[in-house]
mmCIF file of C-alpha atoms in Angstrom:
data_model
loop_
_atom_site.group_PDB
_atom_site.id
_atom_site.type_symbol
_atom_site.label_atom_id
_atom_site.label_comp_id
_atom_site.label_asym_id
_atom_site.label_seq_id
_atom_site.Cartn_x
_atom_site.Cartn_y
_atom_site.Cartn_z
ATOM 1 C CA MET O 24 183.546 138.646 116.807
ATOM 2 C CA SER O 25 183.070 135.049 117.631
ATOM 3 C CA TRP O 26 183.874 135.340 121.075
ATOM 4 C CA LEU O 27 180.581 137.571 121.104
ATOM 5 C CA PHE O 28 177.906 136.178 119.043
ATOM 6 C CA GLY O 29 179.407 132.561 119.062
ATOM 7 C CA GLY O 30 180.799 130.766 116.530
ATOM 8 C CA LYS O 31 178.481 129.497 113.176
ATOM 9 C CA THR O 32 179.774 126.041 113.603
ATOM 10 C CA GLU O 33 178.482 125.972 116.985
ATOM 11 C CA GLN O 34 175.014 126.984 116.651
ATOM 12 C CA PRO O 35 173.032 123.952 115.398
ATOM 13 C CA LYS O 36 174.670 121.762 117.880
ATOM 14 C CA LYS O 37 173.476 123.904 120.530
ATOM 15 C CA GLU O 38 169.631 123.937 119.264
ATOM 16 C CA GLU O 39 169.720 120.095 119.118
ATOM 17 C CA SER O 40 170.935 120.043 122.398
ATOM 18 C CA LEU O 41 168.386 122.212 123.586
ATOM 19 C CA GLN O 42 165.402 120.206 121.769
ATOM 20 C CA GLN O 43 166.949 117.147 123.998
ATOM 21 C CA THR O 44 166.348 118.810 127.242
ATOM 22 C CA LEU O 45 163.042 120.677 126.666
ATOM 23 C CA GLY O 46 160.858 118.301 124.358
ATOM 24 C CA PHE O 47 160.377 120.774 121.710
ATOM 25 C CA ASP O 48 162.323 122.778 119.673
ATOM 26 C CA PRO O 49 162.548 126.168 120.619
ATOM 27 C CA ALA O 50 163.090 127.841 117.149
ATOM 28 C CA GLN O 51 159.567 126.590 116.007
ATOM 29 C CA VAL O 52 157.251 127.865 119.130
ATOM 30 C CA SER O 53 156.082 131.400 118.501
ATOM 31 C CA ASP O 54 153.705 131.642 121.629
ATOM 32 C CA VAL O 55 152.180 129.792 124.847
ATOM 33 C CA SER O 56 148.911 128.617 123.614
ATOM 34 C CA SER O 57 150.892 126.608 120.680
ATOM 35 C CA ILE O 58 152.559 125.063 123.225
ATOM 36 C CA LEU O 59 149.683 124.202 125.218
ATOM 37 C CA SER O 60 147.720 123.222 122.048
ATOM 38 C CA ALA O 61 149.548 120.845 121.250
ATOM 39 C CA PRO O 62 148.343 117.190 121.426
ATOM 40 C CA GLY O 63 149.728 115.490 124.404
ATOM 41 C CA VAL O 64 151.249 118.279 126.257
ATOM 42 C CA LEU O 65 148.486 117.980 129.246
ATOM 43 C CA ASP O 66 149.005 114.625 129.660
ATOM 44 C CA SER O 67 148.614 113.879 133.700
ATOM 45 C CA ALA O 68 150.769 110.533 132.952
ATOM 46 C CA ARG O 69 153.422 112.351 131.166
ATOM 47 C CA LEU O 70 153.346 115.753 133.301
ATOM 48 C CA HIS O 71 154.778 113.687 136.103
ATOM 49 C CA PRO O 72 154.226 109.845 136.442
ATOM 50 C CA LEU O 73 154.687 109.642 140.348
ATOM 51 C CA ALA O 74 152.323 112.112 141.469
ATOM 52 C CA GLY O 75 149.485 109.932 140.530
ATOM 53 C CA LEU O 76 147.501 113.149 138.765
ATOM 54 C CA ASP O 77 145.503 110.435 136.520
ATOM 55 C CA LYS O 78 143.809 109.037 139.765
ATOM 56 C CA GLY O 79 142.188 112.288 140.169
ATOM 57 C CA ILE O 80 140.623 113.727 143.371
ATOM 58 C CA GLU O 81 140.832 110.563 146.101
ATOM 59 C CA TYR O 82 139.070 111.202 149.386
ATOM 60 C CA LEU O 83 139.402 109.505 152.983
ATOM 61 C CA ASP O 84 142.683 109.084 151.264
ATOM 62 C CA LEU O 85 144.971 109.988 154.387
ATOM 63 C CA GLU O 86 149.023 110.320 154.187
ATOM 64 C CA GLU O 87 150.292 107.542 155.404
ATOM 65 C CA GLU O 88 152.342 109.123 158.505
ATOM 66 C CA GLN O 89 149.385 110.729 159.513
ATOM 67 C CA LEU O 90 147.575 107.273 160.192
ATOM 68 C CA ASN O 91 147.217 105.708 163.619
ATOM 69 C CA ASN O 92 149.839 103.157 163.842
ATOM 70 C CA VAL O 93 148.898 101.271 167.032
ATOM 71 C CA GLU O 94 148.954 97.564 166.131
ATOM 72 C CA GLY O 95 145.238 96.570 165.104
ATOM 73 C CA ALA O 96 143.789 99.833 165.229
ATOM 74 C CA GLN O 97 142.810 100.188 161.399
ATOM 75 C CA GLY O 98 139.022 100.367 161.646
ATOM 76 C CA LEU O 99 135.943 100.875 159.677
ATOM 77 C CA ILE O 100 137.112 104.318 158.722
ATOM 78 C CA PRO O 101 140.800 105.285 158.695
ATOM 79 C CA SER O 102 141.562 107.305 161.600
ATOM 80 C CA ARG O 103 144.383 109.586 162.343
ATOM 81 C CA SER O 104 144.548 109.674 166.244
ATOM 82 C CA TRP O 105 142.449 108.425 168.947
ATOM 83 C CA THR O 106 140.756 111.686 168.433
ATOM 84 C CA ASP O 107 139.392 110.752 165.410
ATOM 85 C CA ASP O 108 138.435 107.472 167.015
ATOM 86 C CA LEU O 109 136.468 109.369 169.936
ATOM 87 C CA CYS O 110 134.871 111.837 167.902
ATOM 88 C CA TYR O 111 133.193 109.339 165.115
ATOM 89 C CA GLY O 112 132.317 106.934 167.905
ATOM 90 C CA THR O 113 130.915 109.372 170.023
ATOM 91 C CA GLY O 114 129.091 110.764 167.190
ATOM 92 C CA ALA O 115 127.800 107.625 165.885
ATOM 93 C CA VAL O 116 126.259 106.287 169.106
ATOM 94 C CA TYR O 117 125.017 109.645 169.929
ATOM 95 C CA LEU O 118 123.480 110.021 166.935
ATOM 96 C CA LEU O 119 121.923 106.420 167.243
ATOM 97 C CA GLY O 120 120.459 106.917 170.922
ATOM 98 C CA LEU O 121 119.189 110.388 169.432
ATOM 99 C CA GLY O 122 117.530 109.056 166.659
ATOM 100 C CA ILE O 123 115.806 105.596 168.931
ATOM 101 C CA GLY O 124 115.071 108.127 171.639
ATOM 102 C CA GLY O 125 113.534 110.400 168.849
ATOM 103 C CA ALA O 126 111.535 107.458 167.548
ATOM 104 C CA TYR O 127 110.007 106.241 170.461
ATOM 105 C CA GLY O 128 109.302 109.634 171.598
ATOM 106 C CA PHE O 129 107.285 109.928 168.364
ATOM 107 C CA GLN O 130 105.072 106.918 168.761
ATOM 108 C CA GLU O 131 104.971 108.017 172.431
ATOM 109 C CA GLY O 132 103.567 111.479 171.613
ATOM 110 C CA VAL O 133 101.288 109.628 168.830
ATOM 111 C CA LYS O 134 99.864 107.412 171.303
ATOM 112 C CA ASN O 135 98.765 110.026 173.728
ATOM 113 C CA LEU O 136 97.705 112.421 171.122
ATOM 114 C CA PRO O 137 94.732 114.702 173.077
ATOM 115 C CA LYS O 138 91.392 113.971 171.630
ATOM 116 C CA ASN O 139 89.561 116.811 169.390
ATOM 117 C CA ALA O 140 92.518 119.080 169.782
ATOM 118 C CA PRO O 141 93.550 121.576 166.776
ATOM 119 C CA PRO O 142 96.080 119.981 164.605
ATOM 120 C CA ARG O 143 98.698 122.744 166.385
ATOM 121 C CA LEU O 144 98.307 121.251 169.645
ATOM 122 C CA GLN O 145 98.656 117.607 168.432
ATOM 123 C CA LEU O 146 101.859 118.696 166.825
ATOM 124 C CA ASN O 147 103.020 120.211 169.896
ATOM 125 C CA THR O 148 102.584 117.338 172.205
ATOM 126 C CA ILE O 149 104.604 115.022 169.297
ATOM 127 C CA LEU O 150 107.393 117.403 169.724
ATOM 128 C CA ASN O 151 107.365 117.579 173.721
ATOM 129 C CA HIS O 152 107.376 113.400 173.577
ATOM 130 C CA ILE O 153 110.101 113.841 170.710
ATOM 131 C CA THR O 154 112.161 116.261 172.692
ATOM 132 C CA LYS O 155 111.771 114.418 175.974
ATOM 133 C CA ARG O 156 112.703 110.624 175.014
ATOM 134 C CA GLY O 157 115.390 111.545 172.483
ATOM 135 C CA PRO O 158 117.739 114.326 174.112
ATOM 136 C CA TYR O 159 117.971 112.066 177.344
ATOM 137 C CA LEU O 160 118.797 108.603 175.471
ATOM 138 C CA GLY O 161 121.367 110.349 173.207
ATOM 139 C CA ASN O 162 122.724 112.169 176.008
ATOM 140 C CA SER O 163 123.303 109.006 178.486
ATOM 141 C CA ALA O 164 124.612 106.922 174.814
ATOM 142 C CA GLY O 165 126.983 109.634 173.895
ATOM 143 C CA VAL O 166 128.584 109.685 177.584
ATOM 144 C CA LEU O 167 128.749 105.964 177.870
ATOM 145 C CA ALA O 168 130.437 105.840 174.131
ATOM 146 C CA LEU O 169 133.067 108.841 175.330
ATOM 147 C CA THR O 170 133.652 107.293 178.547
ATOM 148 C CA TYR O 171 134.302 103.678 176.389
ATOM 149 C CA ASN O 172 136.612 105.641 173.969
ATOM 150 C CA LEU O 173 138.480 107.435 176.226
ATOM 151 C CA ILE O 174 139.153 104.092 178.125
ATOM 152 C CA ASP O 175 139.724 102.092 174.943
ATOM 153 C CA SER O 176 142.452 104.624 173.273
ATOM 154 C CA SER O 177 144.062 104.656 176.919
ATOM 155 C CA LEU O 178 144.164 101.005 177.165
ATOM 156 C CA ASP O 179 145.341 101.001 173.234
ATOM 157 C CA GLY O 180 148.488 103.626 174.554
ATOM 158 C CA PHE O 181 149.160 101.382 177.574
ATOM 159 C CA ARG O 182 149.155 98.045 176.290
ATOM 160 C CA GLY O 183 150.679 99.304 172.429
ATOM 161 C CA LYS O 184 148.352 97.787 170.518
ATOM 162 C CA HIS O 185 144.264 97.263 170.263
ATOM 163 C CA ASP O 186 142.358 94.334 170.603
ATOM 164 C CA ASP O 187 139.256 92.717 171.604
ATOM 165 C CA ILE O 188 139.948 92.383 175.078
ATOM 166 C CA ASN O 189 140.763 95.933 175.373
ATOM 167 C CA SER O 190 137.255 96.797 173.898
ATOM 168 C CA VAL O 191 135.232 94.328 176.183
ATOM 169 C CA ALA O 192 137.775 95.500 179.401
ATOM 170 C CA ALA O 193 137.038 99.073 178.422
ATOM 171 C CA GLY O 194 133.195 98.850 177.866
ATOM 172 C CA ALA O 195 132.939 96.854 181.426
ATOM 173 C CA LEU O 196 134.896 99.842 182.979
ATOM 174 C CA ALA O 197 132.860 102.532 180.961
ATOM 175 C CA GLY O 198 129.512 100.543 182.092
ATOM 176 C CA ALA O 199 131.052 100.449 185.966
ATOM 177 C CA ILE O 200 131.692 104.052 185.827
ATOM 178 C CA PHE O 201 128.536 105.083 183.983
ATOM 179 C CA ARG O 202 126.405 103.645 187.017
ATOM 180 C CA SER O 203 128.857 103.875 189.987
ATOM 181 C CA SER O 204 126.678 105.885 191.995
ATOM 182 C CA ALA O 205 123.543 104.046 191.843
ATOM 183 C CA GLY O 206 124.729 100.981 194.077
ATOM 184 C CA LEU O 207 126.559 97.843 193.534
ATOM 185 C CA ARG O 208 124.071 95.908 191.859
ATOM 186 C CA PRO O 209 122.850 98.493 188.941
ATOM 187 C CA MET O 210 126.600 98.881 188.559
ATOM 188 C CA GLY O 211 126.632 95.396 188.027
ATOM 189 C CA TYR O 212 124.127 95.046 185.844
ATOM 190 C CA SER O 213 125.202 97.898 183.560
ATOM 191 C CA THR O 214 128.924 96.682 183.639
ATOM 192 C CA VAL O 215 128.026 93.564 182.160
ATOM 193 C CA LEU O 216 125.659 95.184 179.564
ATOM 194 C CA MET O 217 128.206 97.533 178.446
ATOM 195 C CA ALA O 218 131.165 94.784 178.029
ATOM 196 C CA GLY O 219 128.096 92.506 176.164
ATOM 197 C CA ALA O 220 127.398 95.358 173.828
ATOM 198 C CA ALA O 221 131.422 96.236 173.178
ATOM 199 C CA GLY O 222 131.825 92.365 172.720
ATOM 200 C CA ALA O 223 128.946 92.773 170.185
ATOM 201 C CA TRP O 224 130.443 95.935 168.355
ATOM 202 C CA CYS O 225 133.914 93.728 167.962
ATOM 203 C CA GLY O 226 132.272 90.843 166.297
ATOM 204 C CA LEU O 227 129.891 93.204 163.549
ATOM 205 C CA LYS O 228 133.075 95.081 163.215
ATOM 206 C CA ARG O 229 135.195 91.787 162.024
ATOM 207 C CA LEU O 230 131.919 90.818 160.014
ATOM 208 C CA LEU O 231 131.943 94.199 158.521
ATOM 209 C CA ALA O 232 135.692 94.461 157.294
ATOM 210 C CA MET C 28 144.706 114.357 146.613
ATOM 211 C CA SER C 29 142.405 116.763 148.274
ATOM 212 C CA ALA C 30 144.689 119.844 149.820
ATOM 213 C CA ASP C 31 143.250 119.674 153.261
ATOM 214 C CA HIS C 32 144.171 116.337 155.191
ATOM 215 C CA THR C 33 143.162 117.560 158.827
ATOM 216 C CA ARG C 34 139.433 117.662 158.203
ATOM 217 C CA ASP C 35 137.400 114.619 156.047
ATOM 218 C CA PRO C 36 135.212 115.321 153.306
ATOM 219 C CA CYS C 37 132.073 116.469 153.359
ATOM 220 C CA PRO C 38 129.145 113.832 154.370
ATOM 221 C CA ILE C 39 131.426 112.091 156.927
ATOM 222 C CA VAL C 40 132.391 115.233 158.708
ATOM 223 C CA ILE C 41 129.561 115.682 159.736
ATOM 224 C CA LEU C 42 129.470 112.550 162.267
ATOM 225 C CA ASN C 43 133.105 113.688 163.341
ATOM 226 C CA ASP C 44 131.492 117.283 164.068
ATOM 227 C CA PHE C 45 128.547 115.721 166.145
ATOM 228 C CA GLY C 46 130.902 113.573 168.438
ATOM 229 C CA GLY C 47 133.483 116.263 168.908
ATOM 230 C CA ALA C 48 131.419 118.766 169.801
ATOM 231 C CA PHE C 49 129.442 116.607 172.267
ATOM 232 C CA SER C 50 132.763 115.569 173.956
ATOM 233 C CA MET C 51 133.628 119.003 174.095
ATOM 234 C CA GLY C 52 130.391 120.176 175.824
ATOM 235 C CA VAL C 53 130.477 117.085 178.202
ATOM 236 C CA ILE C 54 134.303 117.108 179.300
ATOM 237 C CA GLY C 55 133.405 121.183 179.625
ATOM 238 C CA GLY C 56 130.183 120.580 181.203
ATOM 239 C CA CYS C 57 132.014 118.495 183.888
ATOM 240 C CA VAL C 58 134.251 120.988 185.104
ATOM 241 C CA TRP C 59 131.986 123.744 184.965
ATOM 242 C CA HIS C 60 129.503 122.105 186.840
ATOM 243 C CA GLY C 61 131.621 120.172 189.070
ATOM 244 C CA ILE C 62 132.999 123.642 189.965
ATOM 245 C CA LYS C 63 129.692 125.301 190.647
ATOM 246 C CA GLY C 64 128.152 121.919 192.334
ATOM 247 C CA PHE C 65 131.097 121.899 194.773
ATOM 248 C CA ARG C 66 130.811 126.295 195.497
ATOM 249 C CA ASN C 67 126.905 125.811 196.038
ATOM 250 C CA SER C 68 126.869 122.851 198.195
ATOM 251 C CA PRO C 69 126.904 123.211 201.900
ATOM 252 C CA TYR C 70 130.395 122.016 203.817
ATOM 253 C CA GLY C 71 130.574 118.209 204.306
ATOM 254 C CA GLU C 72 128.584 117.365 201.456
ATOM 255 C CA ARG C 73 130.780 119.497 198.397
ATOM 256 C CA GLY C 74 132.022 116.251 196.889
ATOM 257 C CA TYR C 75 128.762 114.699 196.896
ATOM 258 C CA GLY C 76 127.507 117.866 195.098
ATOM 259 C CA ALA C 77 129.864 118.436 192.956
ATOM 260 C CA ILE C 78 128.938 114.693 191.438
ATOM 261 C CA SER C 79 125.361 115.406 191.326
ATOM 262 C CA ALA C 80 125.788 118.294 189.410
ATOM 263 C CA ILE C 81 128.183 116.555 187.325
ATOM 264 C CA LYS C 82 125.625 113.800 186.500
ATOM 265 C CA ALA C 83 122.442 115.693 186.144
ATOM 266 C CA ARG C 84 123.903 118.827 184.154
ATOM 267 C CA ALA C 85 126.942 117.450 182.055
ATOM 268 C CA PRO C 86 125.619 115.390 179.668
ATOM 269 C CA VAL C 87 122.879 118.055 178.814
ATOM 270 C CA VAL C 88 125.498 120.644 178.606
ATOM 271 C CA GLY C 89 127.345 118.065 176.166
ATOM 272 C CA GLY C 90 123.763 117.236 174.127
ATOM 273 C CA ASN C 91 123.605 121.194 173.503
ATOM 274 C CA PHE C 92 127.280 121.170 172.168
ATOM 275 C CA GLY C 93 126.689 118.333 170.249
ATOM 276 C CA VAL C 94 123.474 119.200 168.495
ATOM 277 C CA TRP C 95 124.768 122.571 167.869
ATOM 278 C CA GLY C 96 127.817 121.547 166.067
ATOM 279 C CA GLY C 97 126.325 118.962 164.268
ATOM 280 C CA LEU C 98 123.461 121.251 162.789
ATOM 281 C CA PHE C 99 126.227 123.494 162.134
ATOM 282 C CA SER C 100 128.428 121.064 160.743
ATOM 283 C CA THR C 101 125.501 119.659 158.381
ATOM 284 C CA PHE C 102 124.589 123.622 157.224
ATOM 285 C CA ASP C 103 128.059 123.866 156.435
ATOM 286 C CA CYS C 104 127.934 120.675 154.307
ATOM 287 C CA SER C 105 124.600 121.800 152.583
ATOM 288 C CA VAL C 106 126.107 125.244 151.763
ATOM 289 C CA LYS C 107 129.271 124.326 150.544
ATOM 290 C CA ALA C 108 126.921 121.442 148.171
ATOM 291 C CA VAL C 109 124.751 124.359 146.885
ATOM 292 C CA ARG C 110 127.203 127.112 146.501
ATOM 293 C CA LYS C 111 130.371 125.198 145.245
ATOM 294 C CA ARG C 112 132.989 127.093 146.832
ATOM 295 C CA GLU C 113 134.518 127.594 150.350
ATOM 296 C CA ASP C 114 134.950 131.038 151.663
ATOM 297 C CA ALA C 115 134.068 132.542 155.009
ATOM 298 C CA TRP C 116 130.440 133.159 154.283
ATOM 299 C CA ASN C 117 129.667 129.479 154.089
ATOM 300 C CA ALA C 118 130.064 129.342 158.003
ATOM 301 C CA VAL C 119 128.283 132.936 158.211
ATOM 302 C CA ILE C 120 125.281 131.325 155.992
ATOM 303 C CA ALA C 121 125.247 127.847 158.082
ATOM 304 C CA GLY C 122 125.366 129.885 161.378
ATOM 305 C CA PHE C 123 121.895 132.127 160.183
ATOM 306 C CA PHE C 124 120.140 128.219 159.640
ATOM 307 C CA THR C 125 121.815 126.568 162.844
ATOM 308 C CA GLY C 126 120.497 129.535 164.902
ATOM 309 C CA GLY C 127 117.198 129.597 163.116
ATOM 310 C CA ALA C 128 116.856 125.963 163.319
ATOM 311 C CA LEU C 129 117.537 125.317 167.100
ATOM 312 C CA ALA C 130 114.881 128.462 167.698
ATOM 313 C CA ILE C 131 112.398 127.550 165.407
ATOM 314 C CA ARG C 132 110.186 126.351 168.374
ATOM 315 C CA GLY C 133 109.928 129.820 169.864
ATOM 316 C CA GLY C 134 107.986 131.791 167.165
ATOM 317 C CA TRP C 135 108.756 133.786 164.242
ATOM 318 C CA ARG C 136 110.530 136.387 165.980
ATOM 319 C CA HIS C 137 113.000 134.400 167.798
ATOM 320 C CA THR C 138 113.695 132.378 165.371
ATOM 321 C CA ARG C 139 114.574 135.332 163.061
ATOM 322 C CA ASN C 140 116.840 137.146 166.346
ATOM 323 C CA SER C 141 118.005 134.088 166.940
ATOM 324 C CA ALA C 142 119.511 133.399 163.367
ATOM 325 C CA ILE C 143 120.702 136.954 163.051
ATOM 326 C CA THR C 144 122.544 136.789 166.410
ATOM 327 C CA CYS C 145 124.265 133.480 165.238
ATOM 328 C CA ALA C 146 125.100 134.452 161.761
ATOM 329 C CA CYS C 147 126.743 137.777 163.405
ATOM 330 C CA LEU C 148 128.456 135.570 166.368
ATOM 331 C CA LEU C 149 129.819 133.035 163.237
ATOM 332 C CA GLY C 150 130.926 136.307 161.338
ATOM 333 C CA VAL C 151 132.936 137.390 164.423
ATOM 334 C CA PHE C 152 134.779 134.104 164.527
ATOM 335 C CA GLU C 153 135.840 134.248 160.971
ATOM 336 C CA GLY C 154 136.966 137.440 160.827
ATOM 337 C CA VAL C 155 139.024 136.953 164.207
ATOM 338 C CA GLY C 156 140.176 134.057 162.466
ATOM 339 C CA MET C 157 141.344 135.532 159.225
ATOM 340 C CA MET C 158 142.995 138.033 161.147
ATOM 341 C CA MET C 159 144.778 135.646 163.741
ATOM 342 C CA GLN C 160 145.663 133.820 160.339
ATOM 343 C CA ARG C 161 147.183 136.867 158.568
ATOM 344 C CA PHE C 162 148.955 137.766 162.219
ATOM 345 C CA MET C 163 150.238 134.567 162.677
ATOM 346 C CA ALA C 164 151.288 134.180 158.750
ATOM 347 C CA GLN C 165 153.527 137.763 158.753
ATOM 348 C CA PRO C 166 156.851 136.455 159.903
ATOM 349 C CA THR C 167 157.506 133.521 157.764
ATOM 350 C CA MET C 168 156.738 136.099 154.665
ATOM 351 C CA ALA C 169 160.114 137.729 155.276
ATOM 352 C CA PRO C 170 162.674 135.632 156.968
ATOM 353 C CA GLN C 171 165.478 137.221 158.219
ATOM 354 C CA TYR C 172 169.026 136.074 156.974
ATOM 355 C CA PRO C 173 172.210 136.632 158.937
ATOM 356 C CA ASP C 174 173.961 139.126 157.498
ATOM 357 C CA GLN C 175 177.386 136.956 157.220
ATOM 358 C CA PRO C 176 177.419 133.970 154.471
ATOM 359 C CA LEU C 177 177.414 130.590 156.727
ATOM 360 C CA THR C 178 180.773 129.283 156.559
ATOM 361 C CA ALA C 179 181.177 125.941 155.074
#
């Protein structure tokens, strides 16, 4: 019968080897809750030391191969590719323009309040001024930032690296394109202005990083 | 590690959505108003008409898209923070608030109608998205194995 149930001498040896591979004695375990309630079983460092479970949830922790690997392109926030740069840059500048324009419109509206008007009319005046100034400045700034980011990323792609020269050149080109239909003199002004803004942004980025 | 690495975590993704929607609107507006300006101009001035239509209209389209996308993303994040779960209803509720907020100067009736319309639209989007996801996921559920075992 030993060929069917196994020899008596072999039994303890098998259990010992099982205990070594499983980490607990299968004969002593009665149900799942006794495994789970054993101290140290759910310790995240012991469960899988390489998975980094003890670090908790990591935000903005992008996987390495997805990151932008153009030389010098590591900016203030981690970015995956040029689309991330484009979206964040355009969004930030657009919101900034919207906010500044809205604030300017607000003070203009407060200054131009009609005398002895009901409060509803006064509110309407202020809102009209905000919505007149805010979107105009925001749209213009957003289009400039969009052009700048597109040109900047294209230059990065062409040259294979990202540096301040790219940035200033992209700013100058974006400024030139933005006012290209207004004549040579406004085009020159906006080119110089945008190149200066791009240079200032590079300096600010270096200061913050 | 969070599971979804294609989108950033909540407060900062609003900026991304603002920029993405604005860019989409500007580029789409360039195409749309370029063609429209070209077709609506007299012969000989068609290029000029296209350029001036793009200059006048594309940033406005971009701004409308951007404000919509940014507001939607803001409301989406707020709804997520309040409900503490992620499902299709988030988008519907956020769409409701977005539609209402954008129409709030048009009066109570306009606000209500716009909010309901926007919520329905987002509901349809989510439904179609789910159906597409299910449709696309079907073939990978049951992979086809060849009858003959592979020769080594």
